[in-house]
mmCIF file of C-alpha atoms in Angstrom:
data_model
loop_
_atom_site.group_PDB
_atom_site.id
_atom_site.type_symbol
_atom_site.label_atom_id
_atom_site.label_comp_id
_atom_site.label_asym_id
_atom_site.label_seq_id
_atom_site.Cartn_x
_atom_site.Cartn_y
_atom_site.Cartn_z
ATOM 1 C CA MET A 1 84.556 78.482 109.863
ATOM 2 C CA ASP A 2 84.753 82.017 110.711
ATOM 3 C CA PHE A 3 82.577 83.468 107.756
ATOM 4 C CA ASN A 4 83.293 86.789 108.271
ATOM 5 C CA ARG A 5 86.657 86.481 108.916
ATOM 6 C CA ILE A 6 86.883 84.567 105.696
ATOM 7 C CA ARG A 7 84.775 87.457 103.875
ATOM 8 C CA GLU A 8 87.388 90.015 105.566
ATOM 9 C CA LYS A 9 90.133 88.279 103.827
ATOM 10 C CA LEU A 10 88.496 87.786 100.569
ATOM 11 C CA ASN A 11 88.075 91.277 100.534
ATOM 12 C CA ILE A 12 91.587 92.349 101.217
ATOM 13 C CA LEU A 13 93.277 89.682 98.785
ATOM 14 C CA ALA A 14 90.857 90.210 96.039
ATOM 15 C CA ASP A 15 91.326 94.017 96.039
ATOM 16 C CA ALA A 16 95.414 93.679 96.281
ATOM 17 C CA ALA A 17 95.061 91.172 93.090
ATOM 18 C CA LYS A 18 93.252 93.763 90.949
ATOM 19 C CA TYR A 19 96.722 95.288 89.805
ATOM 20 C CA ASP A 20 97.843 92.131 87.995
ATOM 21 C CA VAL A 21 96.159 91.660 84.051
ATOM 22 C CA SER A 22 97.965 88.925 83.122
ATOM 23 C CA CYS A 23 95.295 86.208 83.430
ATOM 24 C CA ALA A 24 93.595 85.183 80.375
ATOM 25 C CA SER A 25 93.404 81.303 79.658
ATOM 26 C CA SER A 26 93.583 81.143 75.983
ATOM 27 C CA GLY A 27 95.272 77.857 75.028
ATOM 28 C CA SER A 28 94.232 75.799 77.617
ATOM 29 C CA ASP A 29 92.165 72.498 76.542
ATOM 30 C CA ARG A 30 91.612 70.673 79.742
ATOM 31 C CA THR A 31 88.396 68.789 79.752
ATOM 32 C CA ASN A 32 86.020 67.238 82.260
ATOM 33 C CA LYS A 33 86.899 63.806 83.126
ATOM 34 C CA ASN A 34 85.546 61.178 85.561
ATOM 35 C CA GLN A 35 82.410 63.233 86.213
ATOM 36 C CA GLY A 36 84.852 65.927 87.979
ATOM 37 C CA LEU A 37 84.095 69.604 88.487
ATOM 38 C CA GLY A 38 84.477 71.957 85.828
ATOM 39 C CA ASN A 39 85.651 72.332 82.211
ATOM 40 C CA ALA A 40 88.621 74.774 80.940
ATOM 41 C CA SER A 41 87.936 73.338 77.348
ATOM 42 C CA ARG A 42 88.544 76.125 75.176
ATOM 43 C CA MET A 43 87.111 78.961 76.910
ATOM 44 C CA GLY A 44 88.529 82.335 77.903
ATOM 45 C CA ILE A 45 88.447 83.261 81.772
ATOM 46 C CA CYS A 46 89.411 86.298 83.475
ATOM 47 C CA HIS A 47 86.334 88.610 83.341
ATOM 48 C CA SER A 48 86.334 89.082 79.393
ATOM 49 C CA TYR A 49 83.798 88.299 76.729
ATOM 50 C CA THR A 50 83.988 85.882 74.592
ATOM 51 C CA SER A 51 83.074 85.852 70.928
ATOM 52 C CA ASP A 52 79.624 84.824 71.430
ATOM 53 C CA GLY A 53 79.213 87.739 74.402
ATOM 54 C CA ARG A 54 79.481 85.335 77.231
ATOM 55 C CA CYS A 55 81.126 87.052 80.218
ATOM 56 C CA ILE A 56 83.122 84.697 82.142
ATOM 57 C CA SER A 57 85.258 84.911 85.284
ATOM 58 C CA LEU A 58 87.569 83.393 87.761
ATOM 59 C CA LEU A 59 88.096 83.714 91.314
ATOM 60 C CA LYS A 60 91.425 86.157 91.296
ATOM 61 C CA ILE A 61 93.178 86.585 94.631
ATOM 62 C CA LEU A 62 96.496 86.705 96.243
ATOM 63 C CA LEU A 63 97.545 84.004 98.807
ATOM 64 C CA THR A 64 98.563 86.701 100.875
ATOM 65 C CA ASN A 65 99.676 90.030 100.720
ATOM 66 C CA HIS A 66 102.291 90.102 103.329
ATOM 67 C CA CYS A 67 105.796 90.319 101.651
ATOM 68 C CA ILE A 68 109.564 90.427 102.326
ATOM 69 C CA PHE A 69 110.384 92.776 99.572
ATOM 70 C CA ASP A 70 109.694 96.446 99.314
ATOM 71 C CA CYS A 71 109.253 97.007 95.415
ATOM 72 C CA ALA A 72 108.204 100.791 94.949
ATOM 73 C CA TYR A 73 105.521 100.056 92.806
ATOM 74 C CA CYS A 74 103.694 97.559 94.805
ATOM 75 C CA VAL A 75 101.150 98.180 96.524
ATOM 76 C CA THR A 76 101.807 95.211 99.102
ATOM 77 C CA ARG A 77 105.398 96.252 99.384
ATOM 78 C CA LYS A 78 106.530 95.476 103.271
ATOM 79 C CA SER A 79 106.751 99.515 104.144
ATOM 80 C CA ASN A 80 103.350 100.136 102.789
ATOM 81 C CA ASP A 81 100.918 100.648 105.653
ATOM 82 C CA VAL A 82 97.966 98.342 103.963
ATOM 83 C CA LYS A 83 95.358 95.854 106.070
ATOM 84 C CA ARG A 84 97.296 92.464 105.793
ATOM 85 C CA ALA A 85 95.884 89.070 105.494
ATOM 86 C CA ALA A 86 96.696 85.406 104.458
ATOM 87 C CA PHE A 87 94.685 82.532 103.287
ATOM 88 C CA LYS A 88 95.161 79.043 104.357
ATOM 89 C CA ILE A 89 95.602 76.303 101.659
ATOM 90 C CA GLN A 90 92.213 74.727 102.381
ATOM 91 C CA GLU A 91 90.619 78.193 102.469
ATOM 92 C CA VAL A 92 91.335 78.917 98.828
ATOM 93 C CA VAL A 93 90.441 75.321 98.001
ATOM 94 C CA ASP A 94 86.996 75.537 99.509
ATOM 95 C CA LEU A 95 86.520 79.192 98.034
ATOM 96 C CA THR A 96 87.261 77.928 94.539
ATOM 97 C CA ILE A 97 84.872 74.841 94.887
ATOM 98 C CA ASN A 98 81.883 76.436 96.367
ATOM 99 C CA PHE A 99 81.864 79.509 94.211
ATOM 100 C CA TYR A 100 82.201 76.977 91.278
ATOM 101 C CA ARG A 101 79.129 75.066 92.492
ATOM 102 C CA ARG A 102 77.451 78.689 92.454
ATOM 103 C CA ASN A 103 78.299 79.479 89.318
ATOM 104 C CA TYR A 104 80.382 82.542 90.416
ATOM 105 C CA ILE A 105 83.177 81.289 88.526
ATOM 106 C CA GLU A 106 84.893 79.066 85.970
ATOM 107 C CA GLY A 107 88.635 79.142 87.317
ATOM 108 C CA LEU A 108 90.933 80.601 89.597
ATOM 109 C CA PHE A 109 93.824 83.214 89.188
ATOM 110 C CA LEU A 110 96.286 82.603 92.395
ATOM 111 C CA SER A 111 99.235 84.946 93.080
ATOM 112 C CA SER A 112 100.946 85.911 96.143
ATOM 113 C CA GLY A 113 103.086 88.275 98.136
ATOM 114 C CA ILE A 114 106.426 86.419 99.127
ATOM 115 C CA PHE A 115 106.420 85.572 102.780
ATOM 116 C CA LYS A 116 109.401 83.573 104.480
ATOM 117 C CA SER A 117 110.979 82.670 101.138
ATOM 118 C CA PRO A 118 109.963 82.160 97.339
ATOM 119 C CA ASP A 119 110.100 78.455 97.940
ATOM 120 C CA TYR A 120 108.001 78.645 101.061
ATOM 121 C CA THR A 121 105.330 80.541 99.090
ATOM 122 C CA MET A 122 105.168 78.611 95.812
ATOM 123 C CA GLU A 123 104.862 75.454 97.888
ATOM 124 C CA ARG A 124 101.949 76.808 99.047
ATOM 125 C CA LEU A 125 100.460 78.059 95.763
ATOM 126 C CA VAL A 126 101.084 74.332 94.359
ATOM 127 C CA ALA A 127 99.587 72.816 97.481
ATOM 128 C CA VAL A 128 96.170 74.452 96.534
ATOM 129 C CA ALA A 129 96.393 73.421 92.767
ATOM 130 C CA LYS A 130 97.251 70.052 93.719
ATOM 131 C CA LYS A 131 94.442 69.743 96.468
ATOM 132 C CA LEU A 132 91.939 71.088 93.543
ATOM 133 C CA ARG A 133 92.968 68.365 91.095
ATOM 134 C CA LEU A 134 93.499 65.596 92.890
ATOM 135 C CA GLU A 135 91.044 65.692 95.967
ATOM 136 C CA GLU A 136 88.227 67.614 94.467
ATOM 137 C CA ASN A 137 88.703 66.464 91.124
ATOM 138 C CA PHE A 138 88.413 69.879 89.827
ATOM 139 C CA ASN A 139 88.928 70.629 86.172
ATOM 140 C CA GLY A 140 88.334 74.045 85.473
ATOM 141 C CA TYR A 141 91.010 76.548 84.823
ATOM 142 C CA ILE A 142 94.167 77.380 87.185
ATOM 143 C CA HIS A 143 96.490 80.031 86.670
ATOM 144 C CA LEU A 144 99.461 80.167 89.196
ATOM 145 C CA LYS A 145 101.927 83.099 89.496
ATOM 146 C CA SER A 146 105.077 81.653 89.641
ATOM 147 C CA ILE A 147 107.390 83.028 92.507
ATOM 148 C CA PRO A 148 110.365 84.708 91.311
ATOM 149 C CA GLY A 149 113.318 82.658 92.720
ATOM 150 C CA ALA A 150 111.473 79.387 93.252
ATOM 151 C CA SER A 151 113.097 76.294 92.694
ATOM 152 C CA ASP A 152 113.278 74.392 89.579
ATOM 153 C CA GLU A 153 111.686 71.409 91.437
ATOM 154 C CA LEU A 154 108.673 73.494 92.416
ATOM 155 C CA MET A 155 108.340 74.803 88.924
ATOM 156 C CA TYR A 156 108.333 71.759 87.705
ATOM 157 C CA GLU A 157 104.892 70.670 89.961
ATOM 158 C CA ALA A 158 103.205 73.508 89.506
ATOM 159 C CA GLY A 159 103.081 72.862 85.585
ATOM 160 C CA LEU A 160 101.628 69.326 86.418
ATOM 161 C CA TYR A 161 98.356 70.861 88.186
ATOM 162 C CA ALA A 162 98.287 74.823 86.644
ATOM 163 C CA ASP A 163 96.881 75.427 83.038
ATOM 164 C CA ARG A 164 99.311 78.669 82.816
ATOM 165 C CA LEU A 165 102.240 79.817 84.690
ATOM 166 C CA SER A 166 103.499 83.263 84.703
ATOM 167 C CA VAL A 167 106.263 85.374 86.383
ATOM 168 C CA ASN A 168 105.908 89.045 86.101
ATOM 169 C CA ILE A 169 108.826 90.672 85.281
ATOM 170 C CA GLU A 170 107.370 94.147 86.150
ATOM 171 C CA VAL A 171 109.976 96.586 85.214
ATOM 172 C CA PRO A 172 111.149 96.229 81.687
ATOM 173 C CA THR A 173 114.527 96.905 82.005
ATOM 174 C CA ILE A 174 117.413 95.632 84.269
ATOM 175 C CA SER A 175 118.411 99.142 85.094
ATOM 176 C CA GLY A 176 114.596 99.800 86.076
ATOM 177 C CA LEU A 177 114.390 96.788 88.102
ATOM 178 C CA LYS A 178 117.535 97.792 90.454
ATOM 179 C CA LEU A 179 116.013 101.205 90.663
ATOM 180 C CA LEU A 180 112.377 100.428 91.843
ATOM 181 C CA ALA A 181 113.288 96.827 93.212
ATOM 182 C CA PRO A 182 116.783 96.744 94.449
ATOM 183 C CA ASP A 183 116.173 93.939 96.544
ATOM 184 C CA LYS A 184 115.342 91.544 93.571
ATOM 185 C CA LYS A 185 117.596 90.103 90.744
ATOM 186 C CA HIS A 186 116.805 89.913 87.118
ATOM 187 C CA GLU A 187 117.787 85.933 86.969
ATOM 188 C CA ASP A 188 115.478 85.443 89.811
ATOM 189 C CA PHE A 189 112.771 85.992 86.883
ATOM 190 C CA THR A 190 114.349 84.062 84.227
ATOM 191 C CA LYS A 191 115.112 81.299 85.699
ATOM 192 C CA PRO A 192 111.591 80.011 86.521
ATOM 193 C CA MET A 193 110.776 81.302 82.943
ATOM 194 C CA LEU A 194 113.546 79.231 81.535
ATOM 195 C CA LYS A 195 112.200 76.032 83.615
ATOM 196 C CA VAL A 196 108.537 76.133 82.474
ATOM 197 C CA LYS A 197 109.695 76.479 78.626
ATOM 198 C CA ASN A 198 111.880 73.719 78.807
ATOM 199 C CA GLU A 199 109.577 71.324 80.752
ATOM 200 C CA ILE A 200 106.894 72.454 77.938
ATOM 201 C CA VAL A 201 108.924 71.551 75.052
ATOM 202 C CA ARG A 202 110.072 68.462 76.611
ATOM 203 C CA TYR A 203 106.285 67.318 77.619
ATOM 204 C CA LYS A 204 105.299 67.944 73.962
ATOM 205 C CA SER A 205 107.994 66.037 72.525
ATOM 206 C CA GLU A 206 107.117 62.989 74.762
ATOM 207 C CA ARG A 207 103.538 63.170 74.007
ATOM 208 C CA LYS A 208 104.267 62.377 70.355
ATOM 209 C CA ILE A 209 105.915 59.155 71.081
ATOM 210 C CA ILE A 210 103.977 58.210 74.550
ATOM 211 C CA LYS A 211 100.089 59.416 74.063
ATOM 212 C CA ASN A 212 99.298 59.301 77.918
ATOM 213 C CA THR A 213 102.074 61.479 78.888
ATOM 214 C CA PRO A 214 100.050 64.099 80.886
ATOM 215 C CA LYS A 215 99.785 67.803 79.726
ATOM 216 C CA TYR A 216 102.305 70.081 81.123
ATOM 217 C CA ALA A 217 101.013 73.863 81.676
ATOM 218 C CA PRO A 218 99.092 73.366 78.674
ATOM 219 C CA ALA A 219 98.137 77.357 78.209
ATOM 220 C CA GLY A 220 101.717 78.016 78.386
ATOM 221 C CA GLN A 221 103.088 81.008 80.225
ATOM 222 C CA SER A 222 102.724 84.466 80.238
ATOM 223 C CA THR A 223 104.068 87.672 81.964
ATOM 224 C CA GLN A 224 103.446 91.309 82.569
ATOM 225 C CA MET A 225 105.366 94.495 82.267
ATOM 226 C CA ILE A 226 104.576 97.857 84.216
ATOM 227 C CA VAL A 227 103.996 100.855 81.628
ATOM 228 C CA GLY A 228 105.030 104.455 83.153
ATOM 229 C CA ALA A 229 106.627 103.527 86.418
ATOM 230 C CA SER A 230 110.719 103.613 85.579
ATOM 231 C CA GLY A 231 110.651 105.847 82.333
ATOM 232 C CA GLU A 232 111.550 103.326 79.640
ATOM 233 C CA SER A 233 110.656 104.544 76.004
ATOM 234 C CA ASP A 234 108.082 102.202 74.137
ATOM 235 C CA LYS A 235 111.019 101.047 72.396
ATOM 236 C CA ASP A 236 112.559 99.929 75.559
ATOM 237 C CA ILE A 237 108.963 97.838 76.227
ATOM 238 C CA MET A 238 108.604 96.197 72.795
ATOM 239 C CA TYR A 239 112.059 95.047 72.446
ATOM 240 C CA SER A 240 112.173 93.345 75.937
ATOM 241 C CA ALA A 241 108.266 91.977 75.201
ATOM 242 C CA THR A 242 110.130 90.529 71.944
ATOM 243 C CA TYR A 243 113.008 89.228 73.696
ATOM 244 C CA TYR A 244 110.724 87.289 76.102
ATOM 245 C CA TYR A 245 108.582 85.758 73.078
ATOM 246 C CA LYS A 246 111.558 84.714 71.549
ATOM 247 C CA THR A 247 113.628 83.190 74.084
ATOM 248 C CA TYR A 248 110.961 81.804 76.623
ATOM 249 C CA GLN A 249 108.206 81.274 74.061
ATOM 250 C CA MET A 250 105.732 83.082 76.055
ATOM 251 C CA ARG A 251 101.798 82.678 75.032
ATOM 252 C CA ARG A 252 101.279 86.130 76.030
ATOM 253 C CA VAL A 253 102.943 89.581 77.467
ATOM 254 C CA TYR A 254 100.771 91.906 79.080
ATOM 255 C CA TYR A 255 100.841 95.724 79.418
ATOM 256 C CA SER A 256 99.646 97.472 82.561
ATOM 257 C CA GLY A 257 99.921 101.173 82.916
ATOM 258 C CA TYR A 258 101.046 102.164 86.240
ATOM 259 C CA VAL A 259 98.283 103.177 88.712
ATOM 260 C CA PRO A 260 100.178 105.488 91.225
ATOM 261 C CA VAL A 261 100.153 103.858 94.929
ATOM 262 C CA ALA A 262 102.925 105.014 96.816
ATOM 263 C CA ASP A 263 104.555 108.660 97.248
ATOM 264 C CA ASP A 264 107.998 108.140 95.941
ATOM 265 C CA ALA A 265 110.290 110.456 94.160
ATOM 266 C CA ARG A 266 111.315 107.579 91.761
ATOM 267 C CA LEU A 267 107.697 106.976 90.803
ATOM 268 C CA PRO A 268 104.870 109.330 89.161
ATOM 269 C CA ALA A 269 103.112 111.460 91.806
ATOM 270 C CA ILE A 270 99.899 109.986 93.639
ATOM 271 C CA GLY A 271 97.206 111.519 91.210
ATOM 272 C CA SER A 272 98.781 111.366 88.004
ATOM 273 C CA GLN A 273 96.808 109.987 84.951
ATOM 274 C CA VAL A 274 97.081 106.201 84.108
ATOM 275 C CA PRO A 275 98.444 105.973 80.662
ATOM 276 C CA MET A 276 95.802 104.045 79.483
ATOM 277 C CA LEU A 277 96.196 105.242 75.877
ATOM 278 C CA ARG A 278 99.905 104.487 75.994
ATOM 279 C CA GLU A 279 98.940 100.642 77.138
ATOM 280 C CA ASN A 280 96.347 100.586 74.158
ATOM 281 C CA ARG A 281 99.055 101.612 71.575
ATOM 282 C CA LEU A 282 101.634 98.653 72.839
ATOM 283 C CA TYR A 283 98.748 96.145 72.789
ATOM 284 C CA GLN A 284 98.425 97.298 69.079
ATOM 285 C CA THR A 285 102.019 97.030 68.597
ATOM 286 C CA ASP A 286 101.954 93.805 70.157
ATOM 287 C CA TRP A 287 99.424 92.458 67.880
ATOM 288 C CA LEU A 288 101.223 93.466 64.507
ATOM 289 C CA LEU A 289 104.481 91.943 65.745
ATOM 290 C CA ARG A 290 102.690 88.477 66.317
ATOM 291 C CA PHE A 291 100.184 88.321 63.629
ATOM 292 C CA TYR A 292 100.979 90.749 60.810
ATOM 293 C CA GLY A 293 104.403 89.876 60.153
ATOM 294 C CA PHE A 294 106.049 93.200 61.356
ATOM 295 C CA ALA A 295 109.557 93.409 62.866
ATOM 296 C CA VAL A 296 109.838 95.472 65.996
ATOM 297 C CA ASN A 297 112.350 97.838 64.387
ATOM 298 C CA GLU A 298 110.224 98.532 61.738
ATOM 299 C CA ILE A 299 107.895 100.069 64.207
ATOM 300 C CA LEU A 300 110.351 101.097 67.137
ATOM 301 C CA ASN A 301 113.734 102.349 66.687
ATOM 302 C CA ASN A 302 116.064 104.990 67.545
ATOM 303 C CA ASP A 303 114.571 107.566 65.231
ATOM 304 C CA HIS A 304 111.189 106.604 66.632
ATOM 305 C CA PRO A 305 111.479 105.442 70.304
ATOM 306 C CA ASN A 306 108.257 106.171 71.308
ATOM 307 C CA LEU A 307 104.690 105.368 69.680
ATOM 308 C CA ASP A 308 102.293 108.059 68.137
ATOM 309 C CA ILE A 309 99.395 108.651 70.281
ATOM 310 C CA ASP A 310 97.273 110.056 67.992
ATOM 311 C CA VAL A 311 97.009 107.279 65.609
ATOM 312 C CA ASP A 312 97.280 103.726 65.949
ATOM 313 C CA PRO A 313 101.190 101.850 65.386
ATOM 314 C CA LYS A 314 100.009 100.429 61.845
ATOM 315 C CA LEU A 315 98.912 103.915 60.501
ATOM 316 C CA SER A 316 101.901 105.651 62.004
ATOM 317 C CA TRP A 317 104.260 103.124 60.233
ATOM 318 C CA ALA A 318 102.472 103.457 56.778
ATOM 319 C CA LEU A 319 102.797 107.432 56.792
ATOM 320 C CA ARG A 320 106.282 106.989 57.311
ATOM 321 C CA ASN A 321 106.697 104.840 54.485
ATOM 322 C CA LEU A 322 104.406 106.144 51.490
ATOM 323 C CA HIS A 323 107.303 104.896 49.350
ATOM 324 C CA LEU A 324 105.698 101.505 49.289
ATOM 325 C CA PHE A 325 102.283 102.574 48.701
ATOM 326 C CA PRO A 326 99.692 102.472 47.154
ATOM 327 C CA VAL A 327 99.217 98.297 47.200
ATOM 328 C CA ASP A 328 97.141 97.102 44.273
ATOM 329 C CA VAL A 329 94.820 94.747 46.423
ATOM 330 C CA ASN A 330 93.815 92.680 43.422
ATOM 331 C CA THR A 331 97.402 91.654 43.047
ATOM 332 C CA ALA A 332 99.487 91.893 46.131
ATOM 333 C CA GLU A 333 100.921 89.362 48.242
ATOM 334 C CA LYS A 334 99.184 88.366 51.787
ATOM 335 C CA GLN A 335 101.847 89.958 53.787
ATOM 336 C CA LEU A 336 101.648 93.529 51.865
ATOM 337 C CA LEU A 337 97.827 93.339 52.265
ATOM 338 C CA ALA A 338 98.037 93.047 55.841
ATOM 339 C CA ARG A 339 100.055 96.387 56.424
ATOM 340 C CA ILE A 340 97.383 98.284 54.424
ATOM 341 C CA PRO A 341 96.056 100.577 57.283
ATOM 342 C CA GLY A 342 92.381 99.741 57.739
ATOM 343 C CA ILE A 343 92.765 95.888 56.848
ATOM 344 C CA GLY A 344 92.777 93.018 59.577
ATOM 345 C CA MET A 345 93.953 89.715 58.837
ATOM 346 C CA GLN A 346 90.386 88.441 58.600
ATOM 347 C CA SER A 347 89.722 90.970 55.778
ATOM 348 C CA VAL A 348 93.256 89.861 54.050
ATOM 349 C CA GLU A 349 91.848 86.329 54.094
ATOM 350 C CA LYS A 350 88.398 87.036 52.656
ATOM 351 C CA ILE A 351 90.144 89.778 49.947
ATOM 352 C CA MET A 352 92.711 86.432 48.913
ATOM 353 C CA LYS A 353 89.574 84.387 48.425
ATOM 354 C CA ALA A 354 87.153 86.944 46.943
ATOM 355 C CA ARG A 355 89.769 88.277 43.963
ATOM 356 C CA LYS A 356 90.197 84.410 42.660
ATOM 357 C CA PHE A 357 86.764 85.258 41.018
ATOM 358 C CA ARG A 358 86.784 88.608 40.207
ATOM 359 C CA LYS A 359 88.542 92.095 40.364
ATOM 360 C CA LEU A 360 87.543 93.986 43.806
ATOM 361 C CA ASN A 361 86.416 97.750 43.523
ATOM 362 C CA TRP A 362 85.364 99.945 46.576
ATOM 363 C CA ASP A 363 82.113 98.720 46.934
ATOM 364 C CA HIS A 364 83.366 94.782 47.216
ATOM 365 C CA LEU A 365 86.246 96.239 49.935
ATOM 366 C CA LYS A 366 83.515 97.788 51.951
ATOM 367 C CA LYS A 367 81.253 94.897 51.982
ATOM 368 C CA ILE A 368 84.540 92.792 53.103
ATOM 369 C CA GLY A 369 84.714 95.153 55.966
ATOM 370 C CA VAL A 370 87.586 97.138 55.089
ATOM 371 C CA ALA A 371 87.988 100.589 56.899
ATOM 372 C CA LEU A 372 87.890 102.487 53.911
ATOM 373 C CA ASN A 373 88.371 106.148 55.849
ATOM 374 C CA ARG A 374 91.816 104.798 56.509
ATOM 375 C CA ALA A 375 92.776 102.124 53.813
ATOM 376 C CA GLN A 376 91.675 104.448 50.682
ATOM 377 C CA TYR A 377 94.736 106.419 50.880
ATOM 378 C CA PHE A 378 97.361 103.286 50.557
ATOM 379 C CA MET A 379 95.690 101.172 47.813
ATOM 380 C CA ILE A 380 94.183 100.997 44.638
ATOM 381 C CA CYS A 381 91.610 98.557 43.147
ATOM 382 C CA ASP A 382 89.354 98.228 40.372
ATOM 383 C CA SER A 383 88.366 101.752 39.919
ATOM 384 C CA ARG A 384 89.897 104.819 38.508
ATOM 385 C CA HIS A 385 89.494 106.680 41.670
ATOM 386 C CA TRP A 386 92.279 106.581 44.244
ATOM 387 C CA GLU A 387 92.250 109.033 47.232
ATOM 388 C CA ARG A 388 95.292 109.935 48.012
ATOM 389 C CA ARG A 389 96.345 111.968 44.958
ATOM 390 C CA ASP A 390 99.341 114.258 45.820
ATOM 391 C CA LEU A 391 98.818 114.152 49.637
ATOM 392 C CA ASP A 392 101.547 114.182 52.264
ATOM 393 C CA ALA A 393 101.583 112.365 55.454
ATOM 394 C CA GLU A 394 100.739 115.229 57.491
ATOM 395 C CA LYS A 395 97.476 115.879 55.257
ATOM 396 C CA ILE A 396 96.683 112.208 55.114
ATOM 397 C CA LYS A 397 97.016 112.061 59.036
ATOM 398 C CA GLY A 398 94.935 115.151 59.451
ATOM 399 C CA MET A 399 92.000 113.646 57.005
ATOM 400 C CA ILE A 400 92.000 110.503 58.580
ATOM 401 C CA LEU A 401 91.845 112.117 62.063
ATOM 402 C CA GLN A 402 88.780 113.939 61.089
ATOM 403 C CA THR A 403 86.771 111.261 59.844
ATOM 404 C CA SER A 404 87.560 109.013 63.237
ATOM 405 C CA SER A 405 86.519 108.355 66.808
ATOM 406 C CA GLY A 406 87.556 106.573 69.405
ATOM 407 C CA LYS A 407 87.085 106.094 73.220
ATOM 408 C CA PHE A 408 90.823 107.806 73.802
ATOM 409 C CA ARG A 409 90.168 110.949 71.636
ATOM 410 C CA ASN A 410 89.928 113.267 74.318
ATOM 411 C CA GLN A 411 93.005 111.921 76.166
ATOM 412 C CA TYR A 412 95.433 113.157 73.390
ATOM 413 C CA SER A 413 96.410 116.544 74.577
ATOM 414 C CA THR A 414 97.181 114.949 78.402
ATOM 415 C CA GLN A 415 98.638 111.972 77.257
ATOM 416 C CA LEU A 416 101.093 113.695 75.146
ATOM 417 C CA SER A 417 102.879 115.216 77.936
ATOM 418 C CA LEU A 418 104.076 111.846 79.139
ATOM 419 C CA PHE A 419 106.661 111.636 76.176
ATOM 420 C CA ASN A 420 107.938 115.255 76.398
#
C-alpha cells in the first residue's frame, strides 16, 4: 500500500466532504455482538458533543470527488478545476478499521461524487458498508449518502448495512434546482427517499411478528438544504422541510449556509458572508415545528416570508400575537406554556409537575430555569407584579434586546442585507 498516496487521497476527499452537515447518528441502537468491532448504541456521531461533554467523531470522506454533473453550488462539479482523487473500496474499509482501532473515530460517514452512473457509484458505497459489516464484523455507526437516481434494489441493500441513509435535496425548490443543477431531476432525489421510507415501515411491521427480523436503516433517513444559494425565502425552505418530514418521515432535515465556492452569476459572489445566523434561525424554527407544537404557517406565511434576524422565531411569533398573552403558568395547558418565549420543553415539564404542589411565583420559575428576561412579558404567576404593563410589541422587543446577548449579535446589521 502506498501510504503517501493514501494520505494525499484522504486530504483531498476529507476536505471535499466538509460541506455536508447531515451526519448525526441519533436514533441508532446497533449493539456490539459476537465480539465484533465498535458499538453504535445510543451515541451521537459526527464531531459533536454529548450531554456529558464527550466529543465523538467519525471518518467523514467522499469515495471520490469525480462527478458527471455540473451543479453550480458544488465544489466537486465537473467544470471546477480541483484536484481529483478516488478511493478503492478496500482502502475505505482499511482506513475505517485502522482509525477505529486507534480510537480516532466511532463510525463512518461516506458520500461520493457521481462517476459513470448513479448505480455504479451507489454499488460501490454499498460494497464498503457490506465489507465492514460481514468481513470485518464492524458494529460501529455507518451513514451512507444515497445517490440520486440509484435503483430501488441498491437502496434496499444499503439500508441493510447502514444505520442511516440520506439523499441531500440541496436546493429547496424545484425551480431552484432547475436553475443551479439543470442536469438533475427532482424525482431522482425523491424516489430513493420513498424507497427507504417504505422499507423502514415494512421492516418495523415485520419485526412485530418475527422478532429476529434484521433492522433496516435503524437511524432513519435525513436530508440537507443549502441556504442562501438560490434566492428562496425562509418560507420556501421551511415549507419544503415540512413536506419532507411528513411525506418521507425524515429523521432530520439539515440546513447549511451556502459557502461561495464558484464565480457564477447565479450564485452569491465569492467572498460573500456565509448566512450563519439565518441558518441558526431555521434550525430554531425546525425545533419549534418538531417539538413545540407550532404549525409552519404560524411562523412563516405570505405576510411574514422571512424570519426575524434580531430575535428568535418563538419570540417573533409571540410579539405578533400579543392578544394571546399573558398566560397564567399556574393554570395554562402544556401546549400554551410551551409557546411562552424563554420557556423550553424541560421547563414546561418541571412547571407541570411543580404546580401540583403549590402556586408558582417568579422565584420558583427562575429556579426552574425559565429565562425571565423574555418570559416575564408574556406570563403571570403567583405575584401581583407583571412586567408587560401597557407595552407594545416594539417596546417589549427593545427591552429584551437590551438585556440579551449572543454570539450572532454583531452580525445583525450585515445579515439584514440578505433579506432586502
